[in-house]
């Protein structure tokens, strides 16, 4: 059975749209935990567009399930992670202009930077996962760096336009996933997973954890909307 890591970045996106104090991602994390989340994931981006430093600090003190910090291979964010000590740091590529994380981390292209970042996190007892494309070469490099886990990027599968394309992307996840397990790596997956497309991924042999954010936050807004309006209506009507 796969575990569920809930990414709450987009709760913070709604808050930052007004630079106010609600909705608080820390509240969302507590509710996610009550709802059965096995972990909470946040991405502290260098531009702080959604999650803020304060959120990560409070999450570290509040939640009882695993805290997974997604982060760029950057000096500033690594120093922050070392101070916080999340249960796991997931290294992701990050571009300022992107709407969300686009591809996986290219471990081959930036091996020495990734290696230094991993070593620094390991020195402080932080387990590391690398967010990579479902590519056997990238998995092999991840294993050589001695990280505990990889998170295979499921965006290609999730965004597939045809069933044939989805099948082909799925096969890549299965192949890279089996290879990761054979290398002794913990196998996580995520990005773009929804209520419609998740089952097939959760059934892949050896999958440890799925990280899901946007679809859960979207669903939460809709399933909670009627109640939210009813409560405001009562106040307005007096
Ligand atoms: N895993 C990683 C590494 C991510 O960067 C993201 C997006 O922040 C997710 C999982 C979750 O993706 P989504 O919001 O599409 O569920």
Short mmCIF file of C-alpha atoms and ligand atoms in Angstrom, two decimals, residues 5 7 9-10 41-43 45 50 68 70 90-93 100-103 130-132 151-154 158 189-194 210-216, ligand 1:
data_model
loop_
_atom_site.label_atom_id
_atom_site.label_comp_id
_atom_site.label_asym_id
_atom_site.label_seq_id
_atom_site.Cartn_x
_atom_site.Cartn_y
_atom_site.Cartn_z
CA UNK A 5 2.29 12.84 1.16
CA UNK A 7 1.59 18.97 -0.69
CA UNK A 9 1.81 24.74 -1.30
CA UNK A 10 -1.40 25.91 -2.94
CA UNK A 41 5.22 18.28 1.73
CA UNK A 42 6.05 21.93 1.13
CA UNK A 43 8.25 23.60 -1.44
CA UNK A 45 10.84 28.36 -3.35
CA UNK A 50 3.72 30.54 -1.75
CA UNK A 68 9.22 16.62 3.44
CA UNK A 70 11.12 20.32 -1.47
CA UNK A 90 13.59 16.50 -1.84
CA UNK A 91 15.89 18.25 -4.28
CA UNK A 92 14.03 19.70 -7.25
CA UNK A 93 15.03 21.91 -10.17
CA UNK A 100 5.30 24.73 -11.26
CA UNK A 101 8.30 22.39 -11.22
CA UNK A 102 8.73 21.41 -14.86
CA UNK A 103 11.21 18.58 -15.42
CA UNK A 130 15.95 13.41 -5.67
CA UNK A 131 13.04 14.41 -7.90
CA UNK A 132 14.02 13.00 -11.29
CA UNK A 151 10.76 10.69 -6.51
CA UNK A 152 9.89 9.90 -10.11
CA UNK A 153 8.20 12.73 -12.00
CA UNK A 154 4.73 11.58 -13.04
CA UNK A 158 -0.47 12.90 -15.99
CA UNK A 189 6.37 9.41 -7.24
CA UNK A 190 4.47 12.62 -7.79
CA UNK A 191 3.39 15.61 -9.84
CA UNK A 192 0.11 16.08 -11.65
CA UNK A 193 -1.62 13.17 -9.94
CA UNK A 194 -5.39 13.52 -9.63
CA UNK A 210 2.92 9.52 -3.63
CA UNK A 211 3.15 13.29 -3.27
CA UNK A 212 -0.04 15.03 -4.31
CA UNK A 213 -0.95 18.69 -3.99
CA UNK A 214 -2.87 20.66 -6.59
CA UNK A 215 -5.66 18.15 -7.10
CA UNK A 216 -6.32 17.79 -3.35
N1 LIG B 1 6.42 16.35 -6.20
C1 LIG B 1 7.21 17.40 -6.52
C2 LIG B 1 8.68 17.19 -6.50
C3 LIG B 1 6.67 18.65 -6.84
O1 LIG B 1 7.49 19.68 -7.16
C4 LIG B 1 5.27 18.81 -6.79
C5 LIG B 1 4.68 20.16 -7.08
O2 LIG B 1 5.08 21.08 -6.11
C6 LIG B 1 4.48 17.71 -6.44
C7 LIG B 1 5.07 16.49 -6.17
C8 LIG B 1 2.99 17.81 -6.35
O3 LIG B 1 2.47 18.06 -7.63
P1 LIG B 1 0.95 18.41 -7.78
O4 LIG B 1 0.71 19.71 -7.09
O5 LIG B 1 0.76 18.49 -9.26
O6 LIG B 1 0.16 17.30 -7.14
#
